[in-house]
XYZ file of N, CA and C in Angstrom:
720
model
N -13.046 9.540 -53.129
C -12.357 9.185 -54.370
C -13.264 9.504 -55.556
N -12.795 9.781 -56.548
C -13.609 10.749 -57.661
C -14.099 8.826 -58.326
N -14.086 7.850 -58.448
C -14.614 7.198 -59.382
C -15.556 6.785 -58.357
N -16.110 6.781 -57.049
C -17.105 6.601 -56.158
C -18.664 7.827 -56.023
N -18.181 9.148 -56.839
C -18.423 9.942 -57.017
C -20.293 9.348 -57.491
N -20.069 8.847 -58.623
C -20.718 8.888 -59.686
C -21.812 10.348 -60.371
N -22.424 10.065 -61.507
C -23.122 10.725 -62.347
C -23.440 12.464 -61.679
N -23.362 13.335 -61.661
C -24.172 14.395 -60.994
C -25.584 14.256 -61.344
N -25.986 13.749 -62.869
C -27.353 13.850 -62.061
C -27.620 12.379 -63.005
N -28.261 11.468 -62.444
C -27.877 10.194 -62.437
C -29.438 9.959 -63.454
N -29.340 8.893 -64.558
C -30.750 8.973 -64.896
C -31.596 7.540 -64.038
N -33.194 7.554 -64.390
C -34.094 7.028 -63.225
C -34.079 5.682 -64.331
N -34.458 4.317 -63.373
C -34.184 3.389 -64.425
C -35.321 3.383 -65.577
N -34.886 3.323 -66.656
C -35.328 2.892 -67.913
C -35.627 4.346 -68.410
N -35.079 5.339 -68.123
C -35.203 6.955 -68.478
C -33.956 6.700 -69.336
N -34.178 7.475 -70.582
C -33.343 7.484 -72.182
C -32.553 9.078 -71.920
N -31.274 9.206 -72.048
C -31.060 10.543 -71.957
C -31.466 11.249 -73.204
N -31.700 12.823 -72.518
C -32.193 13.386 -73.578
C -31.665 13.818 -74.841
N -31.702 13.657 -76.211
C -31.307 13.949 -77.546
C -32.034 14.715 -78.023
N -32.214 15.977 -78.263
C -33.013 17.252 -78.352
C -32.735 17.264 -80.479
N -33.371 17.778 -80.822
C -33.439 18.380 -81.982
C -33.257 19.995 -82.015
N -32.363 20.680 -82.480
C -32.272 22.081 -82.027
C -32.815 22.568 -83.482
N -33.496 23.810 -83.195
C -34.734 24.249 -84.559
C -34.206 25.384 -84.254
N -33.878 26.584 -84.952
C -33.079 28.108 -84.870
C -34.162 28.511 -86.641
N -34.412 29.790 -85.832
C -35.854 29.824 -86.638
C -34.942 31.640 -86.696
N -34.433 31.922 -88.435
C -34.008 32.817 -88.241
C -35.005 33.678 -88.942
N -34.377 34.948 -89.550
C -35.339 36.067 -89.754
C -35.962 36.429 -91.241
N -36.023 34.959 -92.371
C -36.668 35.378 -93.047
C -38.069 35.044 -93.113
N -38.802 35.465 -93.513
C -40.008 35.411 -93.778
C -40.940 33.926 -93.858
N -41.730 33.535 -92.747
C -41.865 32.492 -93.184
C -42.028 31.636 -91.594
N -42.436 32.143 -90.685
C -42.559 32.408 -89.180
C -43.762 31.067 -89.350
N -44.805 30.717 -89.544
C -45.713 29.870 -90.069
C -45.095 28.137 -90.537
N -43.811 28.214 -91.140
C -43.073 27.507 -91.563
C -42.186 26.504 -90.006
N -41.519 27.672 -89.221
C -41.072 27.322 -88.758
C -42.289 26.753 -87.261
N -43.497 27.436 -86.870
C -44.248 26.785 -85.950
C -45.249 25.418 -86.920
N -44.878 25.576 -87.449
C -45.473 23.685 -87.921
C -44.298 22.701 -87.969
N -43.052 22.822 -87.966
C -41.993 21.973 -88.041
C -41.872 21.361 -86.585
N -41.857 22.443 -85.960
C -42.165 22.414 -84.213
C -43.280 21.397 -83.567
N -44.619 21.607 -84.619
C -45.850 20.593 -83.696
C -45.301 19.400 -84.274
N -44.841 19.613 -85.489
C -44.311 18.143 -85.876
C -43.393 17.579 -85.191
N -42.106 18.101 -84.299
C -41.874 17.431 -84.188
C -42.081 17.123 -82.607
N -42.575 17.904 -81.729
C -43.288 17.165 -80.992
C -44.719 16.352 -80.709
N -45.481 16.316 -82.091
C -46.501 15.209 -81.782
C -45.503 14.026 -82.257
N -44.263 14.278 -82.664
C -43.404 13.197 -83.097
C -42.982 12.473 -81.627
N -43.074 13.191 -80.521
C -42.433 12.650 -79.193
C -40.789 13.218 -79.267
N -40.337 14.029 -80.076
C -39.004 14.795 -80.156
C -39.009 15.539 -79.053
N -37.674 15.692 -78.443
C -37.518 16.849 -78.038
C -36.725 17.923 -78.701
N -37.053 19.365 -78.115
C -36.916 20.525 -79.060
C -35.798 21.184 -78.323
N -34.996 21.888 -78.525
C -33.748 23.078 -77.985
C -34.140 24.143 -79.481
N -34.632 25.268 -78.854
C -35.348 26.332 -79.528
C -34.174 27.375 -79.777
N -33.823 28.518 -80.963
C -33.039 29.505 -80.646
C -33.553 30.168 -81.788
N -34.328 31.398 -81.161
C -35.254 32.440 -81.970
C -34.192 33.395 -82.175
N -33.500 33.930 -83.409
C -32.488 34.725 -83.818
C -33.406 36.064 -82.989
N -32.497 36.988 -83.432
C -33.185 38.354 -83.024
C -34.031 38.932 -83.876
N -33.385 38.720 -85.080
C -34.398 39.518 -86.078
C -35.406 38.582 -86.735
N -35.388 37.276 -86.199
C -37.171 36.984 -86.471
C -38.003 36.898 -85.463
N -37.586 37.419 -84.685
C -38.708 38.496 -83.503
C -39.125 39.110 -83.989
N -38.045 39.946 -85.291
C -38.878 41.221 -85.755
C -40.304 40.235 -87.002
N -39.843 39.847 -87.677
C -40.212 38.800 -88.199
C -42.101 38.427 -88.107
N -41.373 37.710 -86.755
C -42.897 37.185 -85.964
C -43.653 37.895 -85.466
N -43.205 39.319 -84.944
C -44.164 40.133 -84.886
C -44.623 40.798 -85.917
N -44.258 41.109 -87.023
C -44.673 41.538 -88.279
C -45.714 40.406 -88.655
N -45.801 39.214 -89.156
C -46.660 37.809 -89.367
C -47.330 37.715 -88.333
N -47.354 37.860 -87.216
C -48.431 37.299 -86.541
C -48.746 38.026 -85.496
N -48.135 39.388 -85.082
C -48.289 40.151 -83.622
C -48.002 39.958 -82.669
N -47.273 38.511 -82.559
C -46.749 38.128 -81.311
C -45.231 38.610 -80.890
N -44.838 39.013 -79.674
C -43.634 39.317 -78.999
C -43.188 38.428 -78.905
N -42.020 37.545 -79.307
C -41.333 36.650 -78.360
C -40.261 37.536 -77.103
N -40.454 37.036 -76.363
C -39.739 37.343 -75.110
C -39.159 36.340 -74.518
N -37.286 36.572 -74.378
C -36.386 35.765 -73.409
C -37.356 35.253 -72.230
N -38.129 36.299 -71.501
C -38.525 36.028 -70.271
C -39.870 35.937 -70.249
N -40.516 35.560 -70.956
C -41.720 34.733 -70.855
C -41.862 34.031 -72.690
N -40.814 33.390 -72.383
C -40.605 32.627 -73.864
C -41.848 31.441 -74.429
N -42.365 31.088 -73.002
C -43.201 29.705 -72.850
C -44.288 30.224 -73.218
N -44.944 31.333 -72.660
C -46.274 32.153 -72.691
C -46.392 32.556 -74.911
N -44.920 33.142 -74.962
C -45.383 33.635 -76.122
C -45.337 32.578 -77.490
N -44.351 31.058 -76.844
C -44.228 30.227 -77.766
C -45.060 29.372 -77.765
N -45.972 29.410 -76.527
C -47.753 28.561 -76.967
C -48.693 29.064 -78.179
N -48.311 30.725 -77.660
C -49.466 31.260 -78.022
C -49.283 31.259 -79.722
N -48.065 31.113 -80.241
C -47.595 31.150 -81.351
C -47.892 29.873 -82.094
N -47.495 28.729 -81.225
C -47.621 27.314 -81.838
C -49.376 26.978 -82.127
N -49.960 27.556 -81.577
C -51.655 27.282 -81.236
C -52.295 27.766 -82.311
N -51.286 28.631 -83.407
C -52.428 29.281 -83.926
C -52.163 29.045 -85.330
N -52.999 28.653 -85.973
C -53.263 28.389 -87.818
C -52.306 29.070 -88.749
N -51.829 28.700 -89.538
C -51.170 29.701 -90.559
C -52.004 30.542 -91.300
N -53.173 30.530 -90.711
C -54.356 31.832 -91.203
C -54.357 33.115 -90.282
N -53.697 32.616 -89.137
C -53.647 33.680 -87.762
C -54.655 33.317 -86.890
N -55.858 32.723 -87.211
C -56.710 31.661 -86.377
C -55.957 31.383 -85.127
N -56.392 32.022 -83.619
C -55.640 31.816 -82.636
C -56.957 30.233 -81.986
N -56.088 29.695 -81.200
C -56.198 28.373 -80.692
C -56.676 27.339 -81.560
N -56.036 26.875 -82.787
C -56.584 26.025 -83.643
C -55.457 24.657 -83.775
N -54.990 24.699 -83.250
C -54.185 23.804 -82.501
C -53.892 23.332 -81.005
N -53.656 22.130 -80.497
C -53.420 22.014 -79.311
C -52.045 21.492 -79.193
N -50.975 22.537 -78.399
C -49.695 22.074 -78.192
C -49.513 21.793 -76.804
N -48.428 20.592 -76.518
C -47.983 20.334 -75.670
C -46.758 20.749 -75.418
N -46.014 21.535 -74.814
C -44.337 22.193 -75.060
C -43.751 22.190 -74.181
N -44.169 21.142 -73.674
C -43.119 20.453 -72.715
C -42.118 19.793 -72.806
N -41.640 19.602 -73.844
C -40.827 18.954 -74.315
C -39.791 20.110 -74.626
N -39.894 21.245 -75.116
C -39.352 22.544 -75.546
C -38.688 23.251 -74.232
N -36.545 23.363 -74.908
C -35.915 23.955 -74.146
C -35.557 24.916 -75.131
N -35.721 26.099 -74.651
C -35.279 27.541 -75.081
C -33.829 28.049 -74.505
N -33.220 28.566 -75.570
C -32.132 29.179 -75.304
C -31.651 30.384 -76.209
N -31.057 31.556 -75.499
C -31.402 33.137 -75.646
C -30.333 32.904 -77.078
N -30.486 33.824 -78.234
C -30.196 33.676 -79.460
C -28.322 33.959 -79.307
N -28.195 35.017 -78.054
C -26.791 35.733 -77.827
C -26.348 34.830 -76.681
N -26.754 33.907 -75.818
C -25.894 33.333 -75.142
C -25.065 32.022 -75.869
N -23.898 32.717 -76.081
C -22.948 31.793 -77.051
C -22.189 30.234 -75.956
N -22.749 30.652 -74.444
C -21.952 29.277 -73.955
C -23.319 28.313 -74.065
N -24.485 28.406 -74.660
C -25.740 27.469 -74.044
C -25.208 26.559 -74.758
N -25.762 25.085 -74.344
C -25.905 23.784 -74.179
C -25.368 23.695 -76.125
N -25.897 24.099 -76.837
C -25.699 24.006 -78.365
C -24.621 24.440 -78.679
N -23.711 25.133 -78.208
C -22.641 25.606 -78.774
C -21.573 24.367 -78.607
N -21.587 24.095 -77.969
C -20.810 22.819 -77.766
C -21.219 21.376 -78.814
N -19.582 20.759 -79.292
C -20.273 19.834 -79.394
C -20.048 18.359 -78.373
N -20.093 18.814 -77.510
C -20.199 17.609 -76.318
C -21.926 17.673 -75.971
N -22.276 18.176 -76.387
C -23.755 18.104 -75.890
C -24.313 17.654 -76.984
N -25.243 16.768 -76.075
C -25.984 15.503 -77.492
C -27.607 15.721 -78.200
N -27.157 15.915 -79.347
C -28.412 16.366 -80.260
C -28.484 15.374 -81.129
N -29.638 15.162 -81.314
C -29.829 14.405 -83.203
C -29.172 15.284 -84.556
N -29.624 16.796 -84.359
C -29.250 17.171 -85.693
C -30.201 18.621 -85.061
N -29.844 19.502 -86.409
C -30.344 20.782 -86.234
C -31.586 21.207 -88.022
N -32.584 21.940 -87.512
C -33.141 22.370 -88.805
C -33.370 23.902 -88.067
N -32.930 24.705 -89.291
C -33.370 25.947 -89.693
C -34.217 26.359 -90.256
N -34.984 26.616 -89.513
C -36.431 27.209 -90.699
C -37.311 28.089 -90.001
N -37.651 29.204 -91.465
C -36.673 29.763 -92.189
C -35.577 29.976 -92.115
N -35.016 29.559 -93.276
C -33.302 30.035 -93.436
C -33.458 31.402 -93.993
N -32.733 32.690 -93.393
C -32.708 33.556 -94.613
C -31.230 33.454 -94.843
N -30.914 34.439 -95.823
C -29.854 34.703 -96.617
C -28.717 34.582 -95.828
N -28.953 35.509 -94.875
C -27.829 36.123 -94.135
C -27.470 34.939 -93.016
N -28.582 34.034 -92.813
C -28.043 32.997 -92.163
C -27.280 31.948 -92.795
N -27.842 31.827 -94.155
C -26.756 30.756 -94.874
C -25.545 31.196 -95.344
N -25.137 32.179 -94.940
C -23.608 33.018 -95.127
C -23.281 32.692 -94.572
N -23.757 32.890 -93.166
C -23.150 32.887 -92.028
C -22.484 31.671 -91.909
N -23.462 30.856 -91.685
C -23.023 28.994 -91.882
C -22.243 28.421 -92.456
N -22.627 28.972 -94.351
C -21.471 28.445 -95.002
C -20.041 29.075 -94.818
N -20.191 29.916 -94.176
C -18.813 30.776 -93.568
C -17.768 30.023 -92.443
N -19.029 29.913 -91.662
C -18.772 29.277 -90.550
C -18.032 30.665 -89.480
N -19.356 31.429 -89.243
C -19.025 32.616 -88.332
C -19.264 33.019 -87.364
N -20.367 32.269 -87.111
C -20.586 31.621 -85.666
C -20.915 33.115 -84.628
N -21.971 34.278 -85.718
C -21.786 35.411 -84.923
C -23.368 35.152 -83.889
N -23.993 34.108 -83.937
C -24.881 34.358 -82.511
C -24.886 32.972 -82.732
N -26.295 32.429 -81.543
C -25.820 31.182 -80.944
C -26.855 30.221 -81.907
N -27.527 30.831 -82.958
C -27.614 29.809 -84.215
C -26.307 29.572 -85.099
N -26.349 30.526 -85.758
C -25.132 30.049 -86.295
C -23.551 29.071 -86.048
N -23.735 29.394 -84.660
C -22.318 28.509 -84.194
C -22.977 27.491 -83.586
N -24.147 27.063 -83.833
C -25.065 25.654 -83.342
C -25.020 24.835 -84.607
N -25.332 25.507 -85.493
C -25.161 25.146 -87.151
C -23.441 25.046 -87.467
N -23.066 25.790 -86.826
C -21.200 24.851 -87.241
C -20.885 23.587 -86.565
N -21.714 23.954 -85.238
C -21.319 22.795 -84.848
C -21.733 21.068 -84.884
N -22.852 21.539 -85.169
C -23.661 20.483 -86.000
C -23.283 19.959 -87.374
N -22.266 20.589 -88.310
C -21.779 20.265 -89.262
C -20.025 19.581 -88.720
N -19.513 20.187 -87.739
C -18.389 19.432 -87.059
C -18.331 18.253 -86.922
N -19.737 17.880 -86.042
C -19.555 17.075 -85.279
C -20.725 15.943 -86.172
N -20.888 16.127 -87.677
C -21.630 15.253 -88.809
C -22.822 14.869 -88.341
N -23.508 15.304 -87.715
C -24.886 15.381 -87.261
C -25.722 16.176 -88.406
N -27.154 15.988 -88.502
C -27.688 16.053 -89.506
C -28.209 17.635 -89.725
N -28.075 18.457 -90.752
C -28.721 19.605 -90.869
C -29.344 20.207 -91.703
N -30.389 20.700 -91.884
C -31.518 20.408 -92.691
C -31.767 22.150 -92.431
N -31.508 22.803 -94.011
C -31.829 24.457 -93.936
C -32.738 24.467 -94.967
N -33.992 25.337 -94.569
C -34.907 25.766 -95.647
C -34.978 26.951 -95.844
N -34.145 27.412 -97.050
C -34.071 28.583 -97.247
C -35.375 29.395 -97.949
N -35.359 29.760 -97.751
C -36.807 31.071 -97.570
C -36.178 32.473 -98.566
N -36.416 32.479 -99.746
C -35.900 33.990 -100.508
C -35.811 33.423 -101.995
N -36.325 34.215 -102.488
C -36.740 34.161 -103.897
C -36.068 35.722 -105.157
N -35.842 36.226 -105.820
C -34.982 34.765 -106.351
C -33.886 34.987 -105.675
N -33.109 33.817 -105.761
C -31.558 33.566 -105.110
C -30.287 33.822 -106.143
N -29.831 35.198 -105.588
C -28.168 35.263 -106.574
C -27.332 34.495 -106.392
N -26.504 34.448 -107.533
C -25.295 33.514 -107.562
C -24.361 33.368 -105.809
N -23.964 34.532 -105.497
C -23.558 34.197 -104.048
C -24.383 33.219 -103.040
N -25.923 33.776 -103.073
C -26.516 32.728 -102.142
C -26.215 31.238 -102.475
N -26.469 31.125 -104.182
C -26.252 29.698 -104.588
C -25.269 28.934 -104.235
N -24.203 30.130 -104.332
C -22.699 29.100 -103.934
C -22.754 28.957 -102.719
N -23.067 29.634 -101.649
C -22.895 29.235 -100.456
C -23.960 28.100 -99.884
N -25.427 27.738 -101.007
C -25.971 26.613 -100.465
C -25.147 25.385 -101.092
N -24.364 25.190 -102.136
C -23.510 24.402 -102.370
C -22.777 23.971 -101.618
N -21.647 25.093 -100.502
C -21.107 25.000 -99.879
C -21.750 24.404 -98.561
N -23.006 24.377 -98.578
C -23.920 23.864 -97.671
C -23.747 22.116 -97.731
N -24.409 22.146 -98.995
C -24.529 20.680 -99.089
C -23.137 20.128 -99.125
N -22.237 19.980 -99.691
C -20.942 20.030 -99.891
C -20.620 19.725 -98.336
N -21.030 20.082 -97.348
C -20.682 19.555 -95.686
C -21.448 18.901 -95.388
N -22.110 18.310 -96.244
C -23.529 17.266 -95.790
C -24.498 17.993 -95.182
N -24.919 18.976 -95.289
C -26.071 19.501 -94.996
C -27.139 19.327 -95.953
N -28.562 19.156 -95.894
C -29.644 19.176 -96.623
C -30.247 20.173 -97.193
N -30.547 21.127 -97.908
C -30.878 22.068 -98.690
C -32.806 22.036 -98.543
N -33.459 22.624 -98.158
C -34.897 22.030 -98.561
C -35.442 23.476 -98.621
N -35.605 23.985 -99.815
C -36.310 25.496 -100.337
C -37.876 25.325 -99.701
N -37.900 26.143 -99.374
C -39.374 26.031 -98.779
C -40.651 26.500 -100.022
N -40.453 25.745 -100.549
C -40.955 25.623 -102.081
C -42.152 24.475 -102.178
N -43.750 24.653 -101.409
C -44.969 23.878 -101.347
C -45.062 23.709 -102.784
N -45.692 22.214 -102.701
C -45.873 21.709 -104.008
C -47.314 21.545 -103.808
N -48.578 21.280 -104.560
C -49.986 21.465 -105.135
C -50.458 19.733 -105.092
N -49.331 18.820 -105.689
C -50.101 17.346 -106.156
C -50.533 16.404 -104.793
N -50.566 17.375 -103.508
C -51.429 16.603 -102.094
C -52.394 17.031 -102.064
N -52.940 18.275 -103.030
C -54.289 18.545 -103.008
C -54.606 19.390 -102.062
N -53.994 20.615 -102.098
C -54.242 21.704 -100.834
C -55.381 22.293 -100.947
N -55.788 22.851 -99.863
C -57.047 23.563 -99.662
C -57.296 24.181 -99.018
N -56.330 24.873 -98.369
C -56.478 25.813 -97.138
C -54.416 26.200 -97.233
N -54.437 27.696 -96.586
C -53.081 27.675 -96.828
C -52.056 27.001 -95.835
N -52.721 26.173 -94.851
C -52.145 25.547 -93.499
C -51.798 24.022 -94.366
N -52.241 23.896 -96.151
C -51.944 22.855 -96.200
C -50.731 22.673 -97.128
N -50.336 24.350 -97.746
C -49.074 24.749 -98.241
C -47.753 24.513 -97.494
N -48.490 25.181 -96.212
C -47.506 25.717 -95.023
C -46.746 23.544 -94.413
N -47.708 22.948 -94.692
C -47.515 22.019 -93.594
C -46.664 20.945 -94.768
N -47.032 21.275 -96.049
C -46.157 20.428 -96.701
C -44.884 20.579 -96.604
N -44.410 22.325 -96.551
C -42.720 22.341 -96.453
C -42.146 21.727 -95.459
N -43.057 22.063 -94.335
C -42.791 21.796 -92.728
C -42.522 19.979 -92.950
N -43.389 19.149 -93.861
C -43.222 17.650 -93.719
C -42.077 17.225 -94.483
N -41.414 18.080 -95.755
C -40.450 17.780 -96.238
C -38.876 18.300 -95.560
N -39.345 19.035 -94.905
C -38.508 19.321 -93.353
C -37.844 17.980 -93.124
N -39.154 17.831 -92.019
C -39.158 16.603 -91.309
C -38.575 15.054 -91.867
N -39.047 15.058 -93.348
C -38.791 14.430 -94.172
C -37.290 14.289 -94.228
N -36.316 15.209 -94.188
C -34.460 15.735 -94.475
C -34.201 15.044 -93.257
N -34.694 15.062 -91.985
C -34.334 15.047 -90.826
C -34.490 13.479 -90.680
N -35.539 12.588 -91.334
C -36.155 11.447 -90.994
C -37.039 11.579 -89.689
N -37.713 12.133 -89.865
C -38.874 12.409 -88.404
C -40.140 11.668 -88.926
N -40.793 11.007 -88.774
C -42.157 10.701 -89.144
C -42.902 11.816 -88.658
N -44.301 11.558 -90.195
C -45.355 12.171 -89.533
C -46.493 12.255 -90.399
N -47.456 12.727 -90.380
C -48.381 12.906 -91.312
C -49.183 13.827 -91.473
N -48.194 14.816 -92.226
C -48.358 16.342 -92.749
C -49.156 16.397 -93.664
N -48.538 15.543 -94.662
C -48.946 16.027 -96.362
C -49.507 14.620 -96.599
N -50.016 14.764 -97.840
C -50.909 12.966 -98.726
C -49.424 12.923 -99.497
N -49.033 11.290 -99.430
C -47.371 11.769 -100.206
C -47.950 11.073 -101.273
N -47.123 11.076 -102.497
C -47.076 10.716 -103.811
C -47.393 9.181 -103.772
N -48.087 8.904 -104.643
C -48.626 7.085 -104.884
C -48.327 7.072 -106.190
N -47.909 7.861 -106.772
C -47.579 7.136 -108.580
C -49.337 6.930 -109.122
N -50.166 7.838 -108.732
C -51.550 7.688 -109.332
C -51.972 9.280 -109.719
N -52.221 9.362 -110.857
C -52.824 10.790 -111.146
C -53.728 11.218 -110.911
N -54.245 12.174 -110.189
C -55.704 12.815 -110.018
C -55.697 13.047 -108.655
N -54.972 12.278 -107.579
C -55.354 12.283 -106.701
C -55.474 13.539 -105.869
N -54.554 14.775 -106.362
C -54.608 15.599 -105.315
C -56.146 16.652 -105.853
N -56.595 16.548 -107.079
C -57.199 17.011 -107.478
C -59.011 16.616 -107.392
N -58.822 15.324 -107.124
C -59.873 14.662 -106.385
C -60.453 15.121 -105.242
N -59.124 15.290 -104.466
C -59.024 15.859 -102.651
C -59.741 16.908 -102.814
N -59.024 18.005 -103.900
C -59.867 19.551 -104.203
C -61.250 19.704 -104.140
N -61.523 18.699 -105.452
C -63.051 18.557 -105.655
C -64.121 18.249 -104.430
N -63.210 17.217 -103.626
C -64.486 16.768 -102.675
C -64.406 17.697 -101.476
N -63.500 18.405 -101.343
C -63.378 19.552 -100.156
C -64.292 21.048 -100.769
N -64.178 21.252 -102.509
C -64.613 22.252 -102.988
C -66.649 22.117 -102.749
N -67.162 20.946 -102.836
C -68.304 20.211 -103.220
C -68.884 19.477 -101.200
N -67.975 20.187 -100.493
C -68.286 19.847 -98.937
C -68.141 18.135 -98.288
């Protein structure tokens, strides 16, 4: 009898089912952006559902020399997460175990659906052609129709668009963004945390990311309503 059946795959007691965060890291510029959103959010204890468009392969190998590959996705998405937004390889230690990958063109994976349970989705980099797509709702690879469906089904989505300057079309269609409850976050580093290295540009967008999403973490020095402070930071990093 089918109600004797139970669960196909049953969880172990006090095991939480999994709620993934899906991150679709498309092809503008800005590859650096999207592997710090990533450590964030697994030193957060998140789990990740990954979908590397095609053309920020081209992307990531242009920025950093690395191949991503369908078939050794794990090998090339360590080697990617490990390394500094200076290109500094192993200056990080990732754990990516938590990280499920899925191929940019398989339109039935786990994300296309919205019966499958996510927190919410961030894009980063957003380029252009992805926030068309979205605000279109065209669903031509398996970011984009992860991003409709994440706006369907009012789950949270958080695009950092990446492109300077932005014409009136792009504008209207990030309107049309927010306008579905999506979050807008220009990947636009701000100076008053007192940067000093460009990993500390890179990590502020990545925390105001995180920030859209509600992820904790501790990226950036955030604002105290006190003046000097980021400039203090400068001095005593400039002075050793």
């Amino acid at each position: 009898m089918p109600d004797k059946l139970g669960p196909v795959n049953p969880l172990k007691p006090g095991e939480t089912p999994r709620a993934p965060w899906i991150v679709g890291v498309s092809g503008a510029s800005g590859t650096p952006y999207a592997a710090a959103v990533l450590r964030g959010l697994l030193d957060a204890g998140e789990s990740v559902d990954l979908v590397v468009s095609r053309a920020s392969r081209l992307t990531l190998l242009d920025e950093t020399g690395i191949s991503f590959r369908d078939a050794h996705w794990q090998d090339d998405l360590r080697e990617w997460l490990t390394r500094g937004a200076d290109g500094k390889p192993d200056t990080f230690d990732v754990d990516i175990s938590g990280v499920r990958h899925w191929a940019a063109g398989d339109l039935a994976a786990g994300p296309s659906s919205g019966s499958y349970a996510t927190k919410g989705m961030l894009i980063v980099p957003a380029s252009t052609a992805c926030v068309a797509g979205v605000a279109l709702g065209l669903s031509k690879d398996l970011l984009q129709r992860a991003a409709s469906v994440t706006l369907k089904e009012r789950r949270a989505l958080v695009v950092a668009v990446r492109e300077s300057p932005l014409n009136g079309q792009t504008l209207r269609h990030l309107v049309t963004l927010d306008d579905a409850g999506a979050s807008v976050v220009p990947a636009s580093p701000a100076f008053y945390a007192g940067a000093t290295h460009i990993q500390d540009l890179v990590d502020f967008v990545a925390g105001r990311v995180l920030d859209a999403a509600g992820v904790p973490h501790g990226l950036y020095r955030r604002w105290e309503g006190e003046l000097g402070g980021g400039a203090s930071r400068t001095s005593r990093t400039d002075n050793g």
